[in-house]
PDB file of C-alpha atoms in Angstrom:
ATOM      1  CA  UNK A   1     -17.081  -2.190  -4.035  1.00 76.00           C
ATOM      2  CA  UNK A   2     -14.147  -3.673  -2.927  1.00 83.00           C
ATOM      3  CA  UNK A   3     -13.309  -4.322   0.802  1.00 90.00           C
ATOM      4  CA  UNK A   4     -10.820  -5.888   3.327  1.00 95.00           C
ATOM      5  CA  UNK A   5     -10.778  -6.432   6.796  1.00 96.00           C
ATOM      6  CA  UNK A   6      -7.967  -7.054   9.267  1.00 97.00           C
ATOM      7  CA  UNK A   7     -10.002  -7.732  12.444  1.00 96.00           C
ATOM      8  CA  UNK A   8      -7.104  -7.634  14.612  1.00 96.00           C
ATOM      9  CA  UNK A   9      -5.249  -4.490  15.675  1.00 95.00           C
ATOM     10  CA  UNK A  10      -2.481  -6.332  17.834  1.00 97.00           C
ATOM     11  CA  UNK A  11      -1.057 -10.114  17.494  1.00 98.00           C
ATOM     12  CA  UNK A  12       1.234 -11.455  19.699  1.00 97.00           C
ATOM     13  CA  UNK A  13       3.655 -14.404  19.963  1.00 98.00           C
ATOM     14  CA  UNK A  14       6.498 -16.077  21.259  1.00 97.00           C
ATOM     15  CA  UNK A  15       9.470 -16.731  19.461  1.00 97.00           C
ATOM     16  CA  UNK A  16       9.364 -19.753  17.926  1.00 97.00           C
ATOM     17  CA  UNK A  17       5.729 -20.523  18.015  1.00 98.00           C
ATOM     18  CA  UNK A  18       3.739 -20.392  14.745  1.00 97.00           C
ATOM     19  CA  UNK A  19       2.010 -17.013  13.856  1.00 97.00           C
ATOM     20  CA  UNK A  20      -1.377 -16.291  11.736  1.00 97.00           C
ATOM     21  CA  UNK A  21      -2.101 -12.569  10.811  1.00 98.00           C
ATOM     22  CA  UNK A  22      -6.391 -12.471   9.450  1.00 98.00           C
ATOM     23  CA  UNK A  23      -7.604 -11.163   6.758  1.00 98.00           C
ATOM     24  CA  UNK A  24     -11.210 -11.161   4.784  1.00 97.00           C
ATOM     25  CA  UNK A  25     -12.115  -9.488   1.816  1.00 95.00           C
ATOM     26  CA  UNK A  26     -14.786  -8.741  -0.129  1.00 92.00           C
ATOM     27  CA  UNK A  27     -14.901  -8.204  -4.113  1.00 88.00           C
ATOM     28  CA  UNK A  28     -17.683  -8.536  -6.539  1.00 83.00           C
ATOM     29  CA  UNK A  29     -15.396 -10.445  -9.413  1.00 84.00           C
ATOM     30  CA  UNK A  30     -12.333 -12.425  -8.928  1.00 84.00           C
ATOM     31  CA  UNK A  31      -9.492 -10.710  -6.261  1.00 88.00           C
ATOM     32  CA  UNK A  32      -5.816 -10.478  -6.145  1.00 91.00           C
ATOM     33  CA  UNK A  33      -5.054 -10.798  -2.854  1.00 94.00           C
ATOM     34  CA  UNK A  34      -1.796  -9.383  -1.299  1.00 95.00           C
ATOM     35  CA  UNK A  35       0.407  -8.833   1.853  1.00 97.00           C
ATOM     36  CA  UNK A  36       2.833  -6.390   2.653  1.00 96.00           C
ATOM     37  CA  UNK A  37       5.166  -5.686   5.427  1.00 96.00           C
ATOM     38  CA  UNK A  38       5.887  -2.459   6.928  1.00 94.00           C
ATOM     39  CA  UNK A  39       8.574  -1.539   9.309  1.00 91.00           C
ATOM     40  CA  UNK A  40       8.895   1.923  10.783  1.00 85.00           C
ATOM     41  CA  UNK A  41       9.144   5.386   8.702  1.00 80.00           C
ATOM     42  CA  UNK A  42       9.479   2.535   5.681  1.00 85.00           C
ATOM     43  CA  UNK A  43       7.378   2.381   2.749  1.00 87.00           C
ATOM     44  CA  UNK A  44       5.243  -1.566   1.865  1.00 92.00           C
ATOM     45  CA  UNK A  45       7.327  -4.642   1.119  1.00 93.00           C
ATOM     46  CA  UNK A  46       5.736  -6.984  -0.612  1.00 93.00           C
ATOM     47  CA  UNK A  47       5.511 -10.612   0.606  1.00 96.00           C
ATOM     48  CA  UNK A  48       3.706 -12.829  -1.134  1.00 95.00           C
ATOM     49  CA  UNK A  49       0.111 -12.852  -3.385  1.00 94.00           C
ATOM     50  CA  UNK A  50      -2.226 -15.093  -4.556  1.00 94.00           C
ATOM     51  CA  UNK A  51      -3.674 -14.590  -8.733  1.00 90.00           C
ATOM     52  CA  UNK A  52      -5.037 -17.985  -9.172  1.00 87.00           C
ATOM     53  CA  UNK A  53      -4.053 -21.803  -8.838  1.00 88.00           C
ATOM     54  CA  UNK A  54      -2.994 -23.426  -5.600  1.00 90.00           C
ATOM     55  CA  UNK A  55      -4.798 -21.919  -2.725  1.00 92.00           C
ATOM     56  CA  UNK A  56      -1.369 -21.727  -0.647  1.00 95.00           C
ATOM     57  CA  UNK A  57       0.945 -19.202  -1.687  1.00 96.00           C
ATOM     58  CA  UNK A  58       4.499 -19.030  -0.399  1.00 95.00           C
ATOM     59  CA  UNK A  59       5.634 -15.841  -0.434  1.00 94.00           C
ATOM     60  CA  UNK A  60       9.171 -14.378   1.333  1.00 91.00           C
ATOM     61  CA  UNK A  61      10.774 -14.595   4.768  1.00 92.00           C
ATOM     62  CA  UNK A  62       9.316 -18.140   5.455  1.00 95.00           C
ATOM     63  CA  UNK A  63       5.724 -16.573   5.086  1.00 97.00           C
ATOM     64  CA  UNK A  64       2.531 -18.181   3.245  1.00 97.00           C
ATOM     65  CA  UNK A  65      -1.017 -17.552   2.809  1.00 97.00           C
ATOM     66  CA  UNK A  66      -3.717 -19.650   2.357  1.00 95.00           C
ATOM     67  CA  UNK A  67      -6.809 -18.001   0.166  1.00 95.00           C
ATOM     68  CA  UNK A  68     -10.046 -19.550   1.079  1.00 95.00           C
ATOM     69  CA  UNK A  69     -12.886 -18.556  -1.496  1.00 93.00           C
ATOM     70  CA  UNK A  70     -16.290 -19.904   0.569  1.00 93.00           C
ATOM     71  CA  UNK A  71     -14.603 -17.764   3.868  1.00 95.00           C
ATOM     72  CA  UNK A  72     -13.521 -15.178   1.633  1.00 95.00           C
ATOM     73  CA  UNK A  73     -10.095 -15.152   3.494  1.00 97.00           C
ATOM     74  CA  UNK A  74      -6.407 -14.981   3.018  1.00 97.00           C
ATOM     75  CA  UNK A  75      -4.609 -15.422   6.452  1.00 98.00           C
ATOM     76  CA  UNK A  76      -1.383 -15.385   6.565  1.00 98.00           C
ATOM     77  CA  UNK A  77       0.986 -17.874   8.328  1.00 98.00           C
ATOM     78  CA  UNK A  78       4.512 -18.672   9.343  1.00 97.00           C
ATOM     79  CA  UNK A  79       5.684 -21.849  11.231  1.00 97.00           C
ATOM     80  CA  UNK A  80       8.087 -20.318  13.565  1.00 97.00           C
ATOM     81  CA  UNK A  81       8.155 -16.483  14.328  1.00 97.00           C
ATOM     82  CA  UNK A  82      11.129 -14.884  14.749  1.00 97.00           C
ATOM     83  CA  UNK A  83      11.742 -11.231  16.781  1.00 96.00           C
ATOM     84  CA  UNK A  84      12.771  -9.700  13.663  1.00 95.00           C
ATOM     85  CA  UNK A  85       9.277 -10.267  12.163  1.00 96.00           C
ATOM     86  CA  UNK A  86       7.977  -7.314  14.518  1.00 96.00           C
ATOM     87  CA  UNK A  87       6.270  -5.102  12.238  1.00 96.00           C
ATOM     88  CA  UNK A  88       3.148  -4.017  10.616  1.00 96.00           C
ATOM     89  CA  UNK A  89       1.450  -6.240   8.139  1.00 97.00           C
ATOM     90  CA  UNK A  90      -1.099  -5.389   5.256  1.00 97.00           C
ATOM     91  CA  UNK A  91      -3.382  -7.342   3.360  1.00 97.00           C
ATOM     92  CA  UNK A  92      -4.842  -5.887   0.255  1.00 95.00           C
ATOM     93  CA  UNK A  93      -7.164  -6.942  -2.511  1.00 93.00           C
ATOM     94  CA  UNK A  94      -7.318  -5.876  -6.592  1.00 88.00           C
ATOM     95  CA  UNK A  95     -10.561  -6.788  -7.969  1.00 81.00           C
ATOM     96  CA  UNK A  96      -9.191  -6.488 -11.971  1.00 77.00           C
ATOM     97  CA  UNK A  97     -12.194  -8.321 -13.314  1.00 71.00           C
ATOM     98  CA  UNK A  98     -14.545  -5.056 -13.185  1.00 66.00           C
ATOM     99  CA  UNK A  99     -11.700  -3.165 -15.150  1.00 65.00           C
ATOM    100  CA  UNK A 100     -10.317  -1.798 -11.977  1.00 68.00           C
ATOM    101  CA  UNK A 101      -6.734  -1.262 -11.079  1.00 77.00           C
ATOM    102  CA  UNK A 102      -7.055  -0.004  -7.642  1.00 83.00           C
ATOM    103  CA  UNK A 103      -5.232  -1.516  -5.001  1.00 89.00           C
ATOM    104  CA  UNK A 104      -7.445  -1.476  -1.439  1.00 91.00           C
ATOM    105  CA  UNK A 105      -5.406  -2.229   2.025  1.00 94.00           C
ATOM    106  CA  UNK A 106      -6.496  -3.329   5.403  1.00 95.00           C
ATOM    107  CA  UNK A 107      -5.947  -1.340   8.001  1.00 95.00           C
ATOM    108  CA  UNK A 108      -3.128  -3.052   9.356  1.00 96.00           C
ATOM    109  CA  UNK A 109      -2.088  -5.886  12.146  1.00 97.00           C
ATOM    110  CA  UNK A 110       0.435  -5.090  13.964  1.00 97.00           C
ATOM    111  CA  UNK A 111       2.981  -8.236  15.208  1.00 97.00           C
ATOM    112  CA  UNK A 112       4.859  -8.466  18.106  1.00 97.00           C
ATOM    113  CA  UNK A 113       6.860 -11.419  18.418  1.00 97.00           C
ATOM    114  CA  UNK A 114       8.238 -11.400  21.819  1.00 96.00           C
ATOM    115  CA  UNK A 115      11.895 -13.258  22.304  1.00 94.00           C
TER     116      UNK A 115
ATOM    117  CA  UNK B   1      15.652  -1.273 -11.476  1.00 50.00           C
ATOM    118  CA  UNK B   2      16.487   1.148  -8.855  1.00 67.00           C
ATOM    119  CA  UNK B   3      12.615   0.606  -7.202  1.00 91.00           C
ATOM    120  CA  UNK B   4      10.553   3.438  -6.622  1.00 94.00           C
ATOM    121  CA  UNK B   5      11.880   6.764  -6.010  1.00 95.00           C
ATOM    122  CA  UNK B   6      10.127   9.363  -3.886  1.00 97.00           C
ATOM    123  CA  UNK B   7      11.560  13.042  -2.509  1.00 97.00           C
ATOM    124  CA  UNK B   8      11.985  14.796  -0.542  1.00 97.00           C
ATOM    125  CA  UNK B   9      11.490  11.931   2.180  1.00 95.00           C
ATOM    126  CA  UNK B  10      10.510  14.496   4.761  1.00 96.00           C
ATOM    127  CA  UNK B  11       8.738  17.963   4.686  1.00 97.00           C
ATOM    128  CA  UNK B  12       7.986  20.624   7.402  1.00 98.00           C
ATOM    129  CA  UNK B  13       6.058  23.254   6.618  1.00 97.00           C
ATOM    130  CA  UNK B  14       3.589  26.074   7.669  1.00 97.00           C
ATOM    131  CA  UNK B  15      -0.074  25.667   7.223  1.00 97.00           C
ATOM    132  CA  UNK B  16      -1.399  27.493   4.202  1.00 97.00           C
ATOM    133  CA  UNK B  17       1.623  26.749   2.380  1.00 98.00           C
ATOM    134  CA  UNK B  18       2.175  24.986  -0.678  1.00 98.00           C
ATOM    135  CA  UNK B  19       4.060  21.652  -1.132  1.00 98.00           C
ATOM    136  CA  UNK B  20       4.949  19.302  -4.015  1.00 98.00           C
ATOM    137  CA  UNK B  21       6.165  15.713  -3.711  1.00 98.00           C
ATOM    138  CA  UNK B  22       7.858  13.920  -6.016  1.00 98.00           C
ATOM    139  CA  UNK B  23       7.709   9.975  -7.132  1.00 97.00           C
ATOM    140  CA  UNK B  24       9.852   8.288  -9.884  1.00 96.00           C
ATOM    141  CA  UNK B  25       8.357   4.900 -10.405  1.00 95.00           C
ATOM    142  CA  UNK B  26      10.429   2.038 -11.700  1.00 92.00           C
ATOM    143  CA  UNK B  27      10.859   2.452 -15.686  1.00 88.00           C
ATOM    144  CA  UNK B  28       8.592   0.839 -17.652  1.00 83.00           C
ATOM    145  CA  UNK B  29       6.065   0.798 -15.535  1.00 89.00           C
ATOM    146  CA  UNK B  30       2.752   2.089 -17.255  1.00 89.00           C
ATOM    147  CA  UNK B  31       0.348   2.436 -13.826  1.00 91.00           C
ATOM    148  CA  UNK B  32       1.352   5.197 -10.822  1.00 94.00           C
ATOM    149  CA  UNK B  33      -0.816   5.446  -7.298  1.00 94.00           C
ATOM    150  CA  UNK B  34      -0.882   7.673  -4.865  1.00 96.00           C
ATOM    151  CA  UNK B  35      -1.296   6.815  -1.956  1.00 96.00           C
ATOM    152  CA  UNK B  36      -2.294   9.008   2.196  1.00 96.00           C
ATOM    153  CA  UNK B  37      -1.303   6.913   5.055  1.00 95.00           C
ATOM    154  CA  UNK B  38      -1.766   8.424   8.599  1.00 93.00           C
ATOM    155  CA  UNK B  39       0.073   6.919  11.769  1.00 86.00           C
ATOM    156  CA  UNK B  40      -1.414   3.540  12.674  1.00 82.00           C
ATOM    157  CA  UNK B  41      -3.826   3.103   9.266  1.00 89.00           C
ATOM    158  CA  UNK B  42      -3.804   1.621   6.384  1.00 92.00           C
ATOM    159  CA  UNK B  43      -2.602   3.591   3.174  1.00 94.00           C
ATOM    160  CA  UNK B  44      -5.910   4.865   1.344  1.00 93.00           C
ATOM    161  CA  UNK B  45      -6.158   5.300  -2.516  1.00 92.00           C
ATOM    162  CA  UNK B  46      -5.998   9.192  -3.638  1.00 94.00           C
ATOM    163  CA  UNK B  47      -5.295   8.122  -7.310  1.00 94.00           C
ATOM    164  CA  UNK B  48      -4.092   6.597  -9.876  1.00 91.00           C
ATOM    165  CA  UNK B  49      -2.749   6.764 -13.435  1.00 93.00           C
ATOM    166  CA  UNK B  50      -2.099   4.949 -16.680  1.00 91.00           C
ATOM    167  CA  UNK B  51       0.827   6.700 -18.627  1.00 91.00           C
ATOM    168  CA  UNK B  52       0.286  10.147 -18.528  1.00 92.00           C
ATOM    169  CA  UNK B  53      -4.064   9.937 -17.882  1.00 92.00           C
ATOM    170  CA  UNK B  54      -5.378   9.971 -14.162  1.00 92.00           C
ATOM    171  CA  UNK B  55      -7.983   7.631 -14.810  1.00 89.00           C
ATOM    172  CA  UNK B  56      -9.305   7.367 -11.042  1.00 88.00           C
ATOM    173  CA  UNK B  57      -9.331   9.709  -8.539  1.00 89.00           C
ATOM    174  CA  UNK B  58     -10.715   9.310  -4.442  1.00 89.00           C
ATOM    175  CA  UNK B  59     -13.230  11.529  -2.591  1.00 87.00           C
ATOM    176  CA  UNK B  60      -9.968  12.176  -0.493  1.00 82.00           C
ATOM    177  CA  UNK B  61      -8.431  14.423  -3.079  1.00 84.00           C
ATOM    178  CA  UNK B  62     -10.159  17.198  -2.229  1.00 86.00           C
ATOM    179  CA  UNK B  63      -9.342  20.843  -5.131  1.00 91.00           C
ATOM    180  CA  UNK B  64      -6.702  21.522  -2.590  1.00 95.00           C
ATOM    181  CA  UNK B  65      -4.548  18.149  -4.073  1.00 95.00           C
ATOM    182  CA  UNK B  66      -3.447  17.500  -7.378  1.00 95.00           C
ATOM    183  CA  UNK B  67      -1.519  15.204  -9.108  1.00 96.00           C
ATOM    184  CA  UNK B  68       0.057  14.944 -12.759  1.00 95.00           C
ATOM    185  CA  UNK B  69       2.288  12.801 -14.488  1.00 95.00           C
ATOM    186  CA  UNK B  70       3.068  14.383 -17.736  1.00 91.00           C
ATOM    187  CA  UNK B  71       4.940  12.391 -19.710  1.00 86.00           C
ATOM    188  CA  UNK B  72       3.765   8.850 -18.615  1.00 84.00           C
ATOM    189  CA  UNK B  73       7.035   8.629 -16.257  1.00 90.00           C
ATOM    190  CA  UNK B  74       7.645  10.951 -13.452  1.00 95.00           C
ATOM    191  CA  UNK B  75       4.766  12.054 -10.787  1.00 97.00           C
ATOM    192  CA  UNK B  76       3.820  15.057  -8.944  1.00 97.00           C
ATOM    193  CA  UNK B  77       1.475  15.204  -5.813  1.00 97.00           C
ATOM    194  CA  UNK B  78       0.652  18.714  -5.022  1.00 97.00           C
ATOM    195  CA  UNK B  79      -0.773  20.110  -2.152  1.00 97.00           C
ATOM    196  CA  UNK B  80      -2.401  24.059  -2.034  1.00 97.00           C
ATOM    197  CA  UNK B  81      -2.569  25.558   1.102  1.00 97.00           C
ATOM    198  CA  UNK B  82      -1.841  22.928   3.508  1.00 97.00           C
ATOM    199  CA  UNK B  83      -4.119  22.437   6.564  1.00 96.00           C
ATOM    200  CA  UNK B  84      -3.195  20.277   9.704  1.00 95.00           C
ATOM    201  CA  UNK B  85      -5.188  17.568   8.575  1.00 94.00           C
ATOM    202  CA  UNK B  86      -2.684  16.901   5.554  1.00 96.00           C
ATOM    203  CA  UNK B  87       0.059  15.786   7.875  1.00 97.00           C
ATOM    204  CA  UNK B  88       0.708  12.121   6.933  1.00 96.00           C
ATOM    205  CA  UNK B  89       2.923  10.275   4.586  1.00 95.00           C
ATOM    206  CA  UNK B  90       2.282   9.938   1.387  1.00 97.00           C
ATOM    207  CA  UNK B  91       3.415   6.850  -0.101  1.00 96.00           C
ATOM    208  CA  UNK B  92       3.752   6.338  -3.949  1.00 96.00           C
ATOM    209  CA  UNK B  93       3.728   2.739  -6.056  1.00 95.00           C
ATOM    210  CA  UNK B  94       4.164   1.701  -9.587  1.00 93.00           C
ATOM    211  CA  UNK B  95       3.277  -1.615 -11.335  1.00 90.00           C
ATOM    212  CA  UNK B  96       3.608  -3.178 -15.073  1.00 83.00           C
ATOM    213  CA  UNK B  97       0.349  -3.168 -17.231  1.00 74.00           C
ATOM    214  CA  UNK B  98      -0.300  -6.550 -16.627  1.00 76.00           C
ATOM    215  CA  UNK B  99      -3.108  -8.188 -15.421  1.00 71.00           C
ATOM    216  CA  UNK B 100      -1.879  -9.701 -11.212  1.00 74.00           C
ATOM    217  CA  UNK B 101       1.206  -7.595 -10.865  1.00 82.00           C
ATOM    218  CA  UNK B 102       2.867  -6.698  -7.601  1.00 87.00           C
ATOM    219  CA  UNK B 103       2.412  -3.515  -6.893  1.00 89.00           C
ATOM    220  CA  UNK B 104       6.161  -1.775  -5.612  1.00 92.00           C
ATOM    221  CA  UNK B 105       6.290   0.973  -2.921  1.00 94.00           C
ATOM    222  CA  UNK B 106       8.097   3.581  -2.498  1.00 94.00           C
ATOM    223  CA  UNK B 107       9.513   4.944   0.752  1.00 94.00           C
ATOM    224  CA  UNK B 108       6.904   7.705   1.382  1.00 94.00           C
ATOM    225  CA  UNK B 109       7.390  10.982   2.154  1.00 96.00           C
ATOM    226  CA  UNK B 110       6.318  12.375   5.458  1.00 96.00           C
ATOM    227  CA  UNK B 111       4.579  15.772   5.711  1.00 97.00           C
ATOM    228  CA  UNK B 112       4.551  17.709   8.816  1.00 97.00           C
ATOM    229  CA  UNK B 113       2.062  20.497   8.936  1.00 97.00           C
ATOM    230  CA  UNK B 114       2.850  23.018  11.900  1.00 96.00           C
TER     231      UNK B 114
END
């Protein structure tokens, strides 16, 4: 079965300083790997993913990811927060390999980026 | 592509009523979820389609829930008699048949149980 962990409920930062949001995961074939953004009463916005090839993934809003496959993670990253990146982020994994389509989600980090 | 469509965006009703939300995915999209999220989780797979066949379905669905999608576009989530429990949004997402896709949100609709 497919898995993913966000072992941090709360992250916060200063403006300006560089930000990384954790996630593992745990599949038995090959994952898709995913984050989403969520701001309040708003549905997912996607940010970036990672299929296959280079194990850094830019994705939008000056985000990226970096998949690691021996620490099954895929943290995500941005240089320099900003306020308006206050929200709640979601990392998700598709294991497609088994013949599986179903998308499973963290249970969310939330980011406070403080001015 | 006018994204994902959902209605209505926010519900209030008594418990042991019936409700039925609505989700338009983007066209041409073959797959449709359905997603529960409650206030401070994660959203959590109730089920999914391909075309107009629910090929997966979660322990979460309990015989009070069901969903159709008829004609391989439009969606339905229905829920019998709501209980207090139900109260949560209920977000719906479409992607294209192939293999890595994005999957695309919609804005959710809220359900308020009282």
């Amino acid at each position: 079965a497919q898995s993913v962990a966000q072992p941090e409920d709360q992250v916060n930062v200063a403006e300006g300083n560089p930000l990384t949001v954790k996630c593992t995961y745990s599949v038995s074939g090959n994952p898709y790997l995913f984050w989403y953004v969520q701001y309040p009463n708003r549905g997912l916005q996607f940010l970036l993913k990672y299929i296959t090839g280079d194990n850094l993934v830019k994705g939008s809003y000056g985000f990226e990811a970096e998949f690691n496959k021996s620490q099954t993670s895929f943290h995500l990253k941005k240089p320099s927060a900003l306020v308006s990146d206050s929200a709640l982020y979601f990392c998700a994994v598709r294991d497609e390999s088994t013949g599986g389509f179903k998308t499973i989600f963290g249970a969310g980090t939330r980011l406070f980026v403080k001015a | 592509d006018t994204g994902v469509s959902q209605n209505p965006r926010h519900k209030i009703t008594k418990r042991g009523q019936n409700v039925t939300f609505r989700c338009d995915p983007i066209s041409e999209h073959n797959r449709l979820y359905w997603y529960r999220q409650t206030l401070g989780q994660g959203p959590e797979f109730l089920t999914y389609f391909q075309n107009e066949a629910q090929l997966e379905k979660s322990r979460l669905l309990s015989d009070r829930f069901s969903a159709e999608r008829p004609k391989g576009s439009f969606s339905t989530l229905e829920i019998q008699r709501t209980e207090q429990g139900d109260s949560a949004m209920y977000l719906c997402a479409s992607i294209p048949g192939q293999p890595g896709n994005t999957i695309y949100f919609g804005e959710g609709s809220w359900l308020t149980v009282v």
